Coordinates of C-alpha atoms in Angstrom, one line a residue:
Chain A
X45 CA 152.0 180.2 83.6
X46 CA 150.3 183.6 83.5
X47 CA 148.8 186.2 81.4
X48 CA 151.1 188.9 80.0
X49 CA 149.9 192.4 79.9
X50 CA 151.8 195.4 78.2
X51 CA 150.7 198.8 78.8
X52 CA 152.0 202.0 76.8
X53 CA 155.4 200.5 76.6
X54 CA 157.8 203.0 74.9
X55 CA 161.7 202.6 74.3
X56 CA 163.8 205.4 72.9
X57 CA 167.3 205.0 71.8
X58 CA 168.4 208.9 71.7
X59 CA 166.2 210.4 69.1
X60 CA 165.0 207.1 67.8
X61 CA 161.6 205.7 69.2
X62 CA 161.9 202.0 68.7
X63 CA 158.7 201.3 70.6
X64 CA 155.9 203.8 70.5
X65 CA 153.3 203.3 73.3
X66 CA 152.6 199.7 72.7
X67 CA 149.5 198.0 74.1
X68 CA 149.2 194.3 74.1
X69 CA 147.4 191.5 76.3
X70 CA 148.8 188.0 75.7
X71 CA 146.4 185.4 77.2
X72 CA 147.9 182.4 78.9
X73 CA 149.2 179.4 77.0
X74 CA 149.0 181.4 73.5
X75 CA 151.6 181.1 70.8
X76 CA 152.0 184.7 69.6
X77 CA 154.4 185.8 66.7
X78 CA 155.7 189.2 66.5
X79 CA 156.0 190.1 62.9
X80 CA 157.5 193.1 61.0
X81 CA 160.2 194.4 58.9
X82 CA 163.7 194.7 60.5
X83 CA 163.8 198.0 62.8
X84 CA 160.0 197.7 63.3
X85 CA 160.6 197.4 67.1
X86 CA 159.6 193.5 67.5
X87 CA 163.1 192.6 68.8
X88 CA 163.2 195.8 71.2
X89 CA 159.7 194.4 72.6
X90 CA 161.2 191.0 73.1
X91 CA 164.3 192.3 74.9
X92 CA 162.0 194.5 77.2
X93 CA 160.1 191.5 78.1
X94 CA 163.4 189.7 78.9
X95 CA 164.8 192.5 80.9
X96 CA 167.6 193.1 78.5
X97 CA 166.3 196.6 77.7
X98 CA 164.9 199.1 80.1
X99 CA 161.8 200.6 78.7
X100 CA 161.6 204.5 78.6
X101 CA 157.9 204.3 79.9
X102 CA 155.1 201.9 80.3
X103 CA 154.7 198.7 82.1
X104 CA 155.0 195.0 81.7
X105 CA 152.9 192.8 83.9
X106 CA 153.4 189.0 84.3
X107 CA 150.3 187.7 86.1
X108 CA 150.0 189.9 89.2
X109 CA 153.7 191.1 89.2
X110 CA 155.0 194.3 87.6
X111 CA 158.2 193.0 86.1
X112 CA 158.9 196.3 84.1
X113 CA 162.2 197.3 86.0
X114 CA 163.1 193.7 87.4
X115 CA 166.7 192.6 86.2
X116 CA 166.5 189.6 83.7
X117 CA 167.7 187.1 86.3
X118 CA 164.8 187.5 88.4
X119 CA 162.2 187.1 85.9
X120 CA 162.5 183.4 85.4
X121 CA 161.8 183.5 81.8
X122 CA 163.2 181.2 79.1
X123 CA 164.8 182.7 76.0
X124 CA 166.3 181.3 72.9
X125 CA 168.6 183.6 70.8
X126 CA 168.9 183.7 67.1
X127 CA 172.7 182.7 67.4
X128 CA 171.6 180.1 70.2
X129 CA 174.0 181.5 72.6
X130 CA 175.2 178.1 73.8
X131 CA 178.2 178.5 76.1
X132 CA 181.3 177.2 73.8
X133 CA 183.4 176.3 77.1
X134 CA 180.7 174.0 78.5
X135 CA 179.5 170.6 77.5
X136 CA 176.0 170.1 76.4
X137 CA 175.1 168.7 79.8
X138 CA 176.6 171.6 81.6
X139 CA 174.8 174.1 79.1
X140 CA 171.5 172.5 80.0
X141 CA 172.5 172.4 83.8
X142 CA 173.2 176.2 83.8
X143 CA 169.5 177.5 84.1
X144 CA 168.7 174.5 86.8
X145 CA 171.8 175.5 88.7
X146 CA 171.3 179.3 88.7
X147 CA 167.8 179.0 89.7
X148 CA 168.6 176.5 92.3
X149 CA 166.3 173.7 91.1
X150 CA 166.9 170.5 92.9
X151 CA 170.4 168.7 93.8
X152 CA 173.0 167.5 91.4
X153 CA 171.2 164.1 91.0
X154 CA 167.7 165.7 90.3
X155 CA 169.3 168.1 87.7
X156 CA 171.0 165.0 86.0
X157 CA 167.6 163.3 85.7
X158 CA 166.0 166.4 84.1
X159 CA 169.1 166.9 81.9
X160 CA 168.9 163.1 80.7
X161 CA 165.0 163.7 80.1
X162 CA 165.6 166.8 78.1
X163 CA 168.3 165.1 76.0
X164 CA 166.0 162.3 75.3
X165 CA 163.3 164.6 74.2
X166 CA 165.5 166.1 71.7
X167 CA 166.9 162.7 70.5
X168 CA 170.4 163.5 71.7
X169 CA 171.0 160.9 74.2
X170 CA 174.7 160.2 74.5
X171 CA 175.7 163.5 73.1
X172 CA 175.7 165.2 76.4
X173 CA 179.4 165.1 76.9
X174 CA 180.1 167.0 73.6
X175 CA 180.9 170.8 73.1
X176 CA 178.6 172.8 71.1
X177 CA 181.1 173.2 68.3
X178 CA 180.9 169.5 68.0
X179 CA 177.4 169.0 66.9
X180 CA 175.4 170.2 64.0
X181 CA 173.5 173.4 63.6
X182 CA 170.1 171.8 63.9
X183 CA 171.2 170.1 67.0
X184 CA 172.5 173.2 68.6
X185 CA 169.3 174.7 67.8
X186 CA 167.3 171.9 69.7
X187 CA 169.9 172.2 72.7
X188 CA 169.3 175.9 72.9
X189 CA 165.5 175.1 72.8
X190 CA 165.8 172.7 75.7
X191 CA 168.0 174.8 77.5
X192 CA 165.3 177.7 77.3
X193 CA 162.5 175.5 78.7
X194 CA 164.4 173.2 81.0
X195 CA 163.7 175.1 83.9
X196 CA 159.9 175.4 83.4
X197 CA 159.7 179.2 82.8
X198 CA 156.0 180.7 82.6
X199 CA 157.0 182.4 79.3
X200 CA 159.1 181.3 76.3
X201 CA 160.8 184.0 74.1
X202 CA 162.0 183.1 70.8
X203 CA 164.3 185.5 69.0
X204 CA 164.2 184.6 65.1
X205 CA 165.0 180.9 66.4
X206 CA 165.0 179.2 63.0
X207 CA 166.7 181.9 60.8
X208 CA 170.0 180.1 60.8
X209 CA 168.6 176.8 59.6
X210 CA 168.3 175.8 56.0
X211 CA 164.9 175.7 54.4
X212 CA 164.3 171.9 55.0
X213 CA 165.3 171.9 58.6
X214 CA 163.4 175.1 59.3
X215 CA 160.2 173.3 58.1
X216 CA 160.9 170.4 60.3
X217 CA 161.7 172.5 63.3
X218 CA 158.6 174.7 62.7
X219 CA 156.5 171.3 63.2
X220 CA 158.4 170.4 66.2
X221 CA 157.9 173.9 67.7
X222 CA 154.1 173.5 67.1
X223 CA 154.1 170.1 68.7
X224 CA 156.1 171.3 71.7
X225 CA 153.7 174.1 72.2
X226 CA 150.7 171.8 72.0
X227 CA 152.3 169.3 74.5
X228 CA 153.3 171.6 77.3
X229 CA 151.0 174.7 76.6
X230 CA 153.6 177.1 77.2
X231 CA 153.0 180.8 76.6
X232 CA 155.3 181.5 73.7
X233 CA 156.3 184.8 72.0
X234 CA 158.1 184.3 68.7
X235 CA 159.8 187.3 66.9
X236 CA 160.3 186.7 63.1
X237 CA 160.5 188.8 59.9
X238 CA 159.2 185.6 58.0
X239 CA 155.5 186.0 57.3
X240 CA 155.2 182.3 56.4
X241 CA 156.8 181.3 59.6
X242 CA 154.5 183.5 61.6
X243 CA 151.2 182.5 59.9
X244 CA 152.0 178.7 60.2
X245 CA 153.4 178.8 63.8
X246 CA 151.2 181.2 65.8
X247 CA 147.7 181.3 67.0
X248 CA 147.9 185.2 67.3
X249 CA 149.8 187.2 65.0
X250 CA 150.9 190.7 66.1
X251 CA 151.9 192.8 63.1
X252 CA 154.4 195.6 63.8
X253 CA 155.6 198.6 61.9
X254 CA 157.8 201.5 62.9
X255 CA 157.4 201.0 66.8
X256 CA 153.6 200.5 66.5
X257 CA 151.2 197.6 66.5
X258 CA 149.6 197.6 63.0
X259 CA 147.2 194.8 63.5
X260 CA 146.4 191.9 65.9
X261 CA 144.6 188.9 64.9
X262 CA 144.5 185.2 64.2
X263 CA 146.7 184.2 61.0
X264 CA 143.7 183.8 58.7
X265 CA 142.0 186.9 59.8
X266 CA 145.1 189.1 59.5
X267 CA 145.5 187.6 56.1
X268 CA 142.0 187.9 54.8
X269 CA 141.2 191.2 56.3
X270 CA 144.2 193.3 56.5
X271 CA 143.3 196.5 58.4
X272 CA 145.9 198.7 56.7
X273 CA 147.8 199.0 53.5
X274 CA 150.9 198.1 55.2
X275 CA 149.2 195.0 56.5
X276 CA 148.1 194.0 53.1
X277 CA 151.3 194.6 51.5
X278 CA 153.4 192.8 54.0
X279 CA 151.5 189.8 54.5
X280 CA 151.4 187.9 51.1
X281 CA 152.3 190.9 49.0
X282 CA 148.9 192.0 47.8
X283 CA 148.1 194.3 45.1
X284 CA 146.6 197.6 46.2
X285 CA 144.3 199.0 43.4
X286 CA 143.3 202.6 43.6
X287 CA 139.5 202.9 43.2
X288 CA 137.1 205.9 43.6
X289 CA 133.6 205.1 45.2
X290 CA 130.8 207.3 43.9
X291 CA 127.1 206.7 45.1
X292 CA 128.1 203.2 46.0
X293 CA 129.7 202.3 42.5
X294 CA 133.4 201.6 42.5
X295 CA 135.4 202.9 39.4
X296 CA 139.0 202.0 38.7
X297 CA 141.6 204.9 38.1
X298 CA 140.9 204.7 34.2
X299 CA 137.3 205.1 34.7
X300 CA 136.2 201.5 34.2
X301 CA 133.0 200.6 36.3
X302 CA 133.9 197.7 38.7
X303 CA 130.5 197.3 40.3
X304 CA 128.6 198.3 43.4
X305 CA 130.6 198.6 46.6
X306 CA 129.1 199.4 50.0
X307 CA 131.4 202.1 51.0
X308 CA 131.4 205.8 51.6
X309 CA 132.2 208.0 48.7
X310 CA 135.8 209.0 48.0
X311 CA 139.1 207.6 47.0
X312 CA 139.7 203.9 48.4
X313 CA 142.3 201.2 47.8
X314 CA 141.2 197.6 47.1
X315 CA 143.3 194.8 48.3
X316 CA 143.6 192.2 45.5
X317 CA 145.5 188.9 46.7
X318 CA 147.7 187.4 44.0
X319 CA 145.6 184.3 44.1
X320 CA 142.5 186.1 44.0
X321 CA 143.0 187.5 40.4
X322 CA 142.6 185.5 37.2
X323 CA 143.3 186.4 33.4
X324 CA 140.7 185.4 31.0
X325 CA 139.2 186.3 27.6
X326 CA 135.9 187.3 29.2
X327 CA 134.8 187.7 32.7
X328 CA 132.5 184.9 34.4
X329 CA 129.2 186.1 35.9
X330 CA 129.4 188.2 39.0
X331 CA 133.1 189.0 38.5
X332 CA 134.5 192.5 38.1
X333 CA 136.8 192.9 35.2
X334 CA 139.5 195.4 34.0
X335 CA 141.2 195.4 30.5
X336 CA 144.9 194.4 31.3
X337 CA 148.1 194.0 29.2
X338 CA 150.6 191.3 30.3
X339 CA 154.0 192.7 31.1
X340 CA 155.9 189.6 32.2
X341 CA 155.4 185.9 32.9
X342 CA 157.7 183.9 35.1
X343 CA 157.3 180.1 35.1
X344 CA 157.7 178.6 38.7
X345 CA 156.6 175.1 38.0
X346 CA 153.1 174.4 39.4
X347 CA 152.3 178.1 39.1
X348 CA 153.2 181.0 37.2
X349 CA 153.8 184.7 38.3
X350 CA 152.4 187.3 35.9
X351 CA 152.8 191.0 36.0
X352 CA 150.3 193.0 34.3
X353 CA 149.4 196.5 33.6
X354 CA 145.7 197.6 34.2
X355 CA 144.0 200.8 34.9
X356 CA 147.6 202.5 34.8
X357 CA 148.9 200.3 37.6
X358 CA 151.2 197.4 37.8
X359 CA 149.8 194.3 39.5
X360 CA 151.1 190.9 40.2
X361 CA 149.2 187.6 40.1
X362 CA 149.9 184.0 40.8
X363 CA 147.9 181.6 38.6
X364 CA 148.1 177.9 37.9
X365 CA 150.9 177.4 35.0
X366 CA 148.3 175.8 32.6
X367 CA 146.0 178.7 33.0
X368 CA 148.5 181.2 31.2
X369 CA 149.5 178.9 28.5
X370 CA 149.1 180.5 25.1
X371 CA 149.5 184.0 26.8
X372 CA 152.8 185.9 26.3
X373 CA 154.1 189.3 27.4
X374 CA 152.5 191.9 25.1
X375 CA 149.2 190.2 24.9
X376 CA 146.0 191.5 26.4
X377 CA 143.5 189.9 28.5
X378 CA 140.6 190.6 31.0
X379 CA 141.8 190.8 34.6
X380 CA 139.0 189.2 36.7
X381 CA 138.1 189.2 40.5
X382 CA 135.2 189.1 42.9
X383 CA 134.7 192.6 44.1
X384 CA 133.0 191.7 47.4
X385 CA 135.8 189.4 48.4
X386 CA 138.5 192.2 48.1
X387 CA 139.1 194.1 51.3
X388 CA 139.2 197.9 51.3
X389 CA 141.9 199.8 53.2
Chain B
X284 CA 207.2 173.7 51.4
X285 CA 206.0 176.1 48.8
X286 CA 208.5 178.5 47.3
X287 CA 206.2 181.4 48.4
X288 CA 206.1 180.2 52.1
X289 CA 209.9 179.6 52.1
X290 CA 210.3 183.2 50.9
X291 CA 207.8 184.7 53.3
X292 CA 209.5 182.8 56.1
X293 CA 213.1 183.8 55.3
X294 CA 213.3 187.3 56.9
X295 CA 211.8 186.2 60.2
X296 CA 214.1 183.1 60.4
X297 CA 217.1 185.3 59.6
X298 CA 216.4 187.7 62.2
X299 CA 215.6 185.1 64.7
X300 CA 218.8 183.1 63.9
X301 CA 221.1 186.1 64.0
X302 CA 219.4 188.0 66.8
X303 CA 218.1 185.1 69.0
X304 CA 219.4 181.6 68.5
X305 CA 223.2 182.5 67.9
X306 CA 223.3 184.8 71.0
X307 CA 221.6 182.2 73.2
X308 CA 224.0 179.6 71.9
X309 CA 226.8 182.0 72.8
X310 CA 225.5 182.8 76.2
X311 CA 225.2 178.8 76.9
X312 CA 228.9 178.2 75.7
X313 CA 230.1 181.1 78.0
X314 CA 228.2 180.0 80.9
X315 CA 229.7 176.5 80.6
X316 CA 233.2 177.6 79.9
X317 CA 235.7 177.1 82.7
X318 CA 239.3 177.3 83.1
X319 CA 239.6 173.6 82.4
X320 CA 237.4 173.7 79.3
X321 CA 234.0 172.7 79.8
X322 CA 232.8 172.9 83.3
X323 CA 230.3 174.1 86.0
X324 CA 232.7 176.6 87.6
X325 CA 230.3 179.5 86.9
X326 CA 227.2 177.8 88.4
X327 CA 229.3 176.6 91.4
X328 CA 230.1 180.2 92.2
X329 CA 226.5 181.1 92.0
X330 CA 225.5 178.6 94.6
X331 CA 228.9 179.1 96.7
X332 CA 226.8 181.2 99.2
X333 CA 223.4 182.4 99.7
X334 CA 223.7 185.9 98.1
X335 CA 222.9 184.8 94.4
X336 CA 220.3 182.2 95.3
X337 CA 218.4 184.9 97.3
X338 CA 218.7 187.2 94.5
X339 CA 217.1 184.8 92.3
X340 CA 214.4 184.0 94.7
X341 CA 213.6 187.7 94.8
X342 CA 213.5 187.9 91.2
X343 CA 211.0 185.3 90.9
X344 CA 208.9 186.4 93.9
X345 CA 208.7 190.0 92.6
X346 CA 207.9 188.8 89.2
X347 CA 205.1 186.6 90.5
X348 CA 203.8 189.5 92.7
X349 CA 203.9 192.0 89.8
X350 CA 202.2 189.5 87.4
X351 CA 199.4 189.0 90.0
X352 CA 198.8 192.7 90.8
X353 CA 198.8 193.6 87.0
X354 CA 196.2 191.0 86.5
X355 CA 194.2 192.1 89.4
X356 CA 194.2 195.7 88.2
X357 CA 194.4 195.1 84.2
X358 CA 191.8 192.5 83.8
X359 CA 188.9 194.5 85.4
X360 CA 190.0 197.6 83.4
X361 CA 189.8 195.6 80.4
X362 CA 186.2 194.7 81.1
X363 CA 185.3 198.4 81.7
X364 CA 186.9 199.3 78.4
X365 CA 185.1 196.5 76.6
X366 CA 181.8 197.8 77.8
X367 CA 182.6 201.6 77.4
X368 CA 181.4 203.5 74.4
X369 CA 183.7 203.8 71.6
X370 CA 185.2 207.3 72.4
X371 CA 185.9 206.4 76.1
X372 CA 187.4 203.1 75.1
X373 CA 189.9 204.9 72.6
X374 CA 190.7 207.5 75.5
X375 CA 191.2 204.8 78.1
X376 CA 193.7 202.7 75.5
X377 CA 195.5 205.9 75.1
X378 CA 195.9 206.5 78.7
X379 CA 196.9 202.9 79.3
X380 CA 199.4 202.7 76.6
X381 CA 201.1 206.3 77.2
X382 CA 203.5 205.1 80.0
X383 CA 205.1 202.6 77.2
X384 CA 205.8 205.7 75.0
X385 CA 207.9 207.1 77.8
X386 CA 211.5 206.3 78.2
X387 CA 212.0 203.8 81.1
X388 CA 214.5 206.2 82.8
X389 CA 212.3 209.2 82.7
X390 CA 209.4 207.1 84.0
X391 CA 211.4 205.8 86.9
X392 CA 212.6 209.1 87.8
X393 CA 209.0 210.1 88.1
X394 CA 208.4 207.4 90.5
X395 CA 211.5 208.5 92.4
X396 CA 209.8 212.0 93.0
X397 CA 206.5 210.4 94.1
X398 CA 207.9 207.6 96.3
X399 CA 210.9 209.3 97.8
X400 CA 211.4 210.9 101.3
X401 CA 209.5 214.2 101.1
X402 CA 207.9 213.1 97.9
X403 CA 204.3 213.5 96.7
X404 CA 203.1 210.1 98.5
X405 CA 204.9 211.0 101.7
X406 CA 203.6 214.6 101.8
X407 CA 200.1 213.3 101.2
X408 CA 200.2 210.6 103.8
X409 CA 201.7 213.0 106.3
X410 CA 199.2 215.5 105.7
X411 CA 196.6 213.2 106.7
X412 CA 198.7 212.0 109.6
X413 CA 198.9 208.5 108.3
X414 CA 202.9 208.4 108.1
X415 CA 205.7 210.2 109.4
X416 CA 207.4 212.9 107.4
X417 CA 210.5 210.6 106.6
X418 CA 208.1 207.9 105.1
X419 CA 209.5 206.4 101.8
X420 CA 208.9 203.6 99.5
X421 CA 212.3 204.0 98.0
X422 CA 214.3 200.9 98.4
X423 CA 211.3 198.8 99.2
X424 CA 209.8 195.9 97.2
X425 CA 206.4 197.7 97.2
X426 CA 207.9 200.5 95.4
X427 CA 209.4 198.2 93.0
X428 CA 206.2 196.5 92.3
X429 CA 204.2 199.8 92.1
X430 CA 206.5 201.3 89.3
X431 CA 206.6 197.8 87.5
X432 CA 203.0 197.4 87.5
X433 CA 202.2 200.9 86.2
X434 CA 204.2 200.0 83.1
X435 CA 203.4 196.4 82.5
X436 CA 199.6 196.8 83.0
X437 CA 198.8 197.5 79.3
X438 CA 200.1 194.0 78.3
X439 CA 197.4 192.4 80.5
X440 CA 194.7 195.0 79.7
X441 CA 195.2 195.0 75.8
X442 CA 195.4 191.2 75.6
X443 CA 192.3 190.7 77.8
X444 CA 190.4 193.5 76.0
X445 CA 190.9 191.9 72.6
X446 CA 189.6 188.4 74.0
X447 CA 186.7 190.1 75.6
X448 CA 185.8 191.8 72.4
X449 CA 185.5 188.6 70.7
X450 CA 182.9 187.2 73.2
X451 CA 179.4 187.2 71.8
X452 CA 177.4 189.6 74.0
X453 CA 174.5 187.2 73.7
X454 CA 176.3 184.7 75.7
X455 CA 176.1 187.2 78.7
X456 CA 172.5 188.0 78.1
X457 CA 171.5 184.3 77.8
X458 CA 173.1 183.8 81.3
X459 CA 171.3 186.7 82.7
X460 CA 167.9 185.5 81.5
X461 CA 168.8 181.9 82.8
X462 CA 169.1 183.4 86.3
X463 CA 172.8 184.4 86.6
X464 CA 173.3 187.9 88.2
X465 CA 176.2 190.0 87.1
X466 CA 178.8 188.6 89.2
X467 CA 177.8 184.9 88.5
X468 CA 177.8 185.7 84.8
X469 CA 181.4 187.0 85.2
X470 CA 182.5 184.0 86.9
X471 CA 180.9 181.2 84.9
X472 CA 180.9 183.0 81.2
X473 CA 183.0 185.9 81.0
X474 CA 186.2 184.9 82.9
X475 CA 186.5 181.4 81.6
X476 CA 186.1 182.8 78.0
X477 CA 188.6 185.5 78.7
X478 CA 191.1 183.2 80.1
X479 CA 193.3 182.7 77.1
X480 CA 193.9 186.5 77.0
X481 CA 194.6 186.7 80.6
X482 CA 197.2 183.8 80.3
X483 CA 198.9 185.2 77.2
X484 CA 199.1 188.8 78.9
X485 CA 200.4 187.6 82.3
X486 CA 203.0 185.4 80.6
X487 CA 204.3 188.6 78.8
X488 CA 204.3 190.5 82.2
X489 CA 206.1 187.7 83.9
X490 CA 208.9 187.5 81.2
X491 CA 209.3 191.2 81.0
X492 CA 209.4 191.7 84.9
X493 CA 211.8 188.7 85.2
X494 CA 214.3 190.3 83.0
X495 CA 214.0 193.8 84.0
X496 CA 216.9 195.7 85.7
X497 CA 216.4 199.6 85.2
X498 CA 213.4 200.1 87.3
X499 CA 214.3 197.6 90.0
X500 CA 217.9 199.1 89.9
X501 CA 216.7 202.8 90.5
X502 CA 213.9 202.0 92.8
X503 CA 215.1 199.0 94.7
X504 CA 218.7 200.3 94.6
X505 CA 221.7 198.0 95.7
X506 CA 219.8 196.7 98.7
X507 CA 217.3 194.8 96.6
X508 CA 219.3 193.3 93.6
X509 CA 217.5 191.3 91.0
X510 CA 219.0 188.9 88.6
X511 CA 218.7 191.4 85.7
X512 CA 220.6 193.9 87.7
X513 CA 223.4 191.5 88.8
X514 CA 223.9 190.3 85.3
X515 CA 224.2 193.7 84.0
X516 CA 226.7 194.6 86.7
X517 CA 228.7 191.4 85.7
X518 CA 228.6 192.3 81.9
X519 CA 229.5 196.1 82.3
X520 CA 231.3 196.5 85.6
X521 CA 233.3 193.5 86.4
X522 CA 233.5 192.1 82.8
X523 CA 233.0 188.6 84.1
X524 CA 230.9 187.4 81.1
X525 CA 231.1 183.8 82.0
X526 CA 229.3 184.4 85.3
X527 CA 226.9 186.8 83.7
X528 CA 226.1 183.9 81.1
X529 CA 225.4 181.4 83.9
X530 CA 223.0 183.8 85.8
X531 CA 221.3 184.5 82.5
X532 CA 220.9 180.7 81.7
X533 CA 219.6 180.1 85.4
X534 CA 217.2 183.2 84.8
X535 CA 216.0 181.6 81.5
X536 CA 215.4 178.2 83.3
X537 CA 213.5 179.8 86.1
X538 CA 211.3 181.6 83.4
X539 CA 210.6 178.4 81.8
X540 CA 210.0 176.4 84.9
X541 CA 207.3 179.1 85.8
X542 CA 205.9 179.7 82.4
X543 CA 205.5 176.2 80.7
X544 CA 203.1 174.7 83.3
X545 CA 201.1 177.9 83.1
X546 CA 200.9 177.9 79.2
X547 CA 200.2 174.0 79.3
X548 CA 197.3 174.6 81.6
X549 CA 196.1 177.6 79.5
X550 CA 196.2 175.3 76.4
X551 CA 194.3 172.6 78.1
X552 CA 191.5 175.3 79.2
X553 CA 191.7 176.6 75.6
X554 CA 191.3 173.0 74.2
X555 CA 187.9 172.7 75.8
X556 CA 186.3 175.2 73.7

């Protein structure tokens, strides 16, 4: 295992810049999630790491070695594809044997032992003689993961590994991935567009947008303290309220005084998480408040999603279903939040 | 069977019956038609001396060589085409298919000009002092193979291309990441998955070359007769339809003897996916 170091990595496809001078250090044993909308460059970055794309410029270092231009077969990495990429003409055993055979790991007997161990670990003993099309999607997914790590790679790359599974199986596999990572401590890089998956699996989230890294941080930090408007909106779908700071006092767009804010003068945007907003008849002590009109209410069971209009902007909030009872579209209420808890971007 | 299915099948069944089943039955009855009614006279004549068995052997041997060479040249070309950008692939398809658009006679005369004494090939080789002035590939099996491969290659190239296009490119990438280089990936992943196309294409080539007679006739000449040519000669020259039918029957049997085990093996290989 080794530290991964990416310096100024750039990849252009004709006139399109998929990766724009990306710098990233990944510590040994980390579980990193590359998160971002489609086309943000996260998959291109992963493919550059695997050697499937040649970067236009920049370097990739794994431990001491510069692997930027090394062909994929000489990097010794493990990778799992979104489509699993199991060989349809090989039985499960032979699929698992492939990386061992190609890397010349042990004789046939040693490989057999390793394959049996892997099949046991994914609870598929006795299914080694089946073909990939004869097992379920969840089993294919586990075989693909086992095949990616069977030759003990220093780095595991996962390209949207769970997106082909149904919601229930996905939750279960997320837990298994976390356990696997904790058990063998393998440096893992996961590419996903699913923010919930990134937040729950990784201990380091790399948020990407338009070929650049938007923010790097622990899941909690990146959620609580988004550095940019993009980070705030992409993670958790936060509201961005336009405010103007004047002599340390924040005012909403309609002129309502919200309270003191330690920030330089000028227009700012306030990040208001859906769960940080509440609708009441009157604010509690210490809360900032805005007059709001309810536009729509959507009942979700335990919670309700409410769209309101306040200070000339539409804002969304999620509240306990009981808290909104008696209020309907068209009614007015006070939109309350704690100003000091809301980050500025 | 549903009425719609029956209606949809009808035209095909009609054409097959009139154009294939009935003629084949007629050929079979002709072949076994002896002076004394049903008999093997026509077949006895075929095996009376070594001439016709040798013709049959040449036919099978040439067809196998042609099939092998088209596969060796056509399949790698298909791989290049599968990887090429769209415009280049279209251009290559046109180049590969173009020979099929030309009349077989015109195309073969083209080869006469190239292969004959004092032809393009002879002149070129002579220029580099690689062969004498009167070098010629006319009336040689090499010449026949060359001319046949040129026209039959699209059958292998296009069928292999269509199977290659269906292979998920991620499979090759996965193999590379797992430590296989380009050639081992080709051997363990691409070739096995492209096998059905290669088998179908080479079966077509084998059947077409076993039954061809214009190109072998013009380039091989009378010194290198093949079954197609001797059958043609019996039908149009000596008008001995019974003997022609017997030869046709033997050709059919030979083709089946080669093709069936091949198709069987391919089915077994195909069943494993």
